[in-house]
Amino acid sequence: MGQVQLEAALPVGADPRRHARALAKVHEAALAGHTLPSHPRAVIAASWQRMRELGLDPDRGAPAPVLAPERLEARRRESGLAAVLPTLRGGLISLAEQAVHIMVVVDAEGRVLWRDGSTAVRRRADGLGFVEGADWHETAAGTNAIGTALVARHPVQVYSAEHYVRNQHDWTCAAAPLHDPRDGRLLGVVDLSGPASTVHPTTLALVDAVAKLAEAQLRTTHLSELERLRGLASPLLAKVKGRAVITDPHGWIAASAGLVPVGRIALPNDATAGRTWLPTYGNCLLEPLPGGWLVRIAEEEDAPPARVVLDLRSSRESTLRVSGVAGTWSHRLSPRHAEMLYLLARHREGRSASELSLDLFGDAGRTVTVRAEMSRMRRHFGGILLARPYRFADDIEVVVERPSEGEVLPHSVAPAVRA
């Protein structure tokens, strides 16, 4: 999909106060439905549009109850972010205190898990309700770096009246998403927030660099875990009759027997021991191992899936569910893959790479990106997706479950769904 170009909230050479006054005029005109004196940045305009569709109160937002201490602790354990907290703190806390900022870490739902940094700014944040356990997703707090980065899935800086809710106009924030390198899942966001007067265009680049450092740490840990599993796998596979692979819980293959190895297979989200259908190998038997799965390939003829459901009802996560005689299998989708599958569901006759490029980007020339993404999906969903042209298999029933009226669509899917 390519590297996202970082976009600072403050234009180069702009006077912060003058720019804040200009943003305030744009914000008020947008809320009043008047002609805008100038256009907000694309990421801000898209977020404001979502907030208007949601009917969010620009004075208060939609504050949710703060998590109770025991639930907050549970969220911290479940987030997958505790392991990289020392890395995030080491990279950002010193700067946060010197620059009169706070460092904030939220989970994938937008709940504030940890908050460190300037004591004075933490007191100001308390008055805003920006506290540990608070919901800072767009749907609760409006346009802000944390919530908007969760939706846009790339680093975002928000300054002054770019915030949708007025009581945040005295703030500036820069946030970058954190992904699990094992499955690409969005874990949450790391953010630096402070008074609007402290805005600096390099803050976003720093936060993004520290987020990448934390992801690199997770990747190194995963490779070590896979190597330990590989040590267990080799002697075990020597005793297995027939074709089999050993994977970690996320489908990364540690070893294989009788098969051309691939890097990863798409296991169901809710994998359990027993018979199942996997896109890469067809009918299989899953057997649990310490730290992973033994996947035995059934030798009888494959029973292909009969029904595919593309579930777009959640604004935060899309899912592909596959049903057949071997049961139901589901897999989480990235926003881009959800959008591409939606387009293929709309065009059962199929789409060429150039047609998909035009659908996705408004440019028929980005076929290299399209082919790379389709190649990834076909490795995961072999037997469901065909090529030349790209399409769902003809004998599969395809159902799309869309959000109810008034609900916010997944960010990347929204343009295609509205088309």
mmCIF file of N, CA, C and O in Angstrom, residues 39 73 107 112 218 287 333 343 385:
data_model
loop_
_atom_site.group_PDB
_atom_site.id
_atom_site.type_symbol
_atom_site.label_atom_id
_atom_site.label_comp_id
_atom_site.label_asym_id
_atom_site.label_seq_id
_atom_site.Cartn_x
_atom_site.Cartn_y
_atom_site.Cartn_z
ATOM 1 N N HIS A 39 -10.060 25.426 2.982
ATOM 2 C CA HIS A 39 -10.374 24.012 3.165
ATOM 3 C C HIS A 39 -9.446 23.378 4.209
ATOM 4 O O HIS A 39 -8.230 23.590 4.176
ATOM 5 N N GLU A 73 -7.205 -2.454 34.310
ATOM 6 C CA GLU A 73 -6.087 -3.389 34.428
ATOM 7 C C GLU A 73 -6.251 -4.556 33.467
ATOM 8 O O GLU A 73 -5.281 -5.019 32.851
ATOM 9 N N ASP A 107 -5.675 1.642 23.629
ATOM 10 C CA ASP A 107 -5.850 0.356 22.957
ATOM 11 C C ASP A 107 -6.597 0.551 21.636
ATOM 12 O O ASP A 107 -6.913 1.679 21.234
ATOM 13 N N VAL A 112 -7.945 4.939 26.959
ATOM 14 C CA VAL A 112 -6.649 5.379 27.465
ATOM 15 C C VAL A 112 -6.152 4.373 28.503
ATOM 16 O O VAL A 112 -6.785 4.165 29.542
ATOM 17 N N LEU A 218 8.401 -5.885 18.932
ATOM 18 C CA LEU A 218 7.416 -6.967 18.876
ATOM 19 C C LEU A 218 7.804 -7.983 17.804
ATOM 20 O O LEU A 218 7.633 -9.196 17.994
ATOM 21 N N GLU A 287 -4.620 -29.728 15.726
ATOM 22 C CA GLU A 287 -4.286 -30.313 17.026
ATOM 23 C C GLU A 287 -3.442 -29.299 17.791
ATOM 24 O O GLU A 287 -2.449 -28.788 17.266
ATOM 25 N N LEU A 333 -10.069 -8.627 8.817
ATOM 26 C CA LEU A 333 -9.573 -8.006 7.595
ATOM 27 C C LEU A 333 -8.989 -6.627 7.881
ATOM 28 O O LEU A 333 -9.531 -5.888 8.710
ATOM 29 N N LEU A 343 -15.574 -4.484 -3.170
ATOM 30 C CA LEU A 343 -15.656 -4.185 -4.600
ATOM 31 C C LEU A 343 -15.855 -5.459 -5.412
ATOM 32 O O LEU A 343 -16.638 -5.473 -6.376
ATOM 33 N N LEU A 385 -10.961 -16.828 -3.848
ATOM 34 C CA LEU A 385 -10.679 -15.755 -4.798
ATOM 35 C C LEU A 385 -9.949 -16.307 -6.018
ATOM 36 O O LEU A 385 -9.019 -17.103 -5.889
#
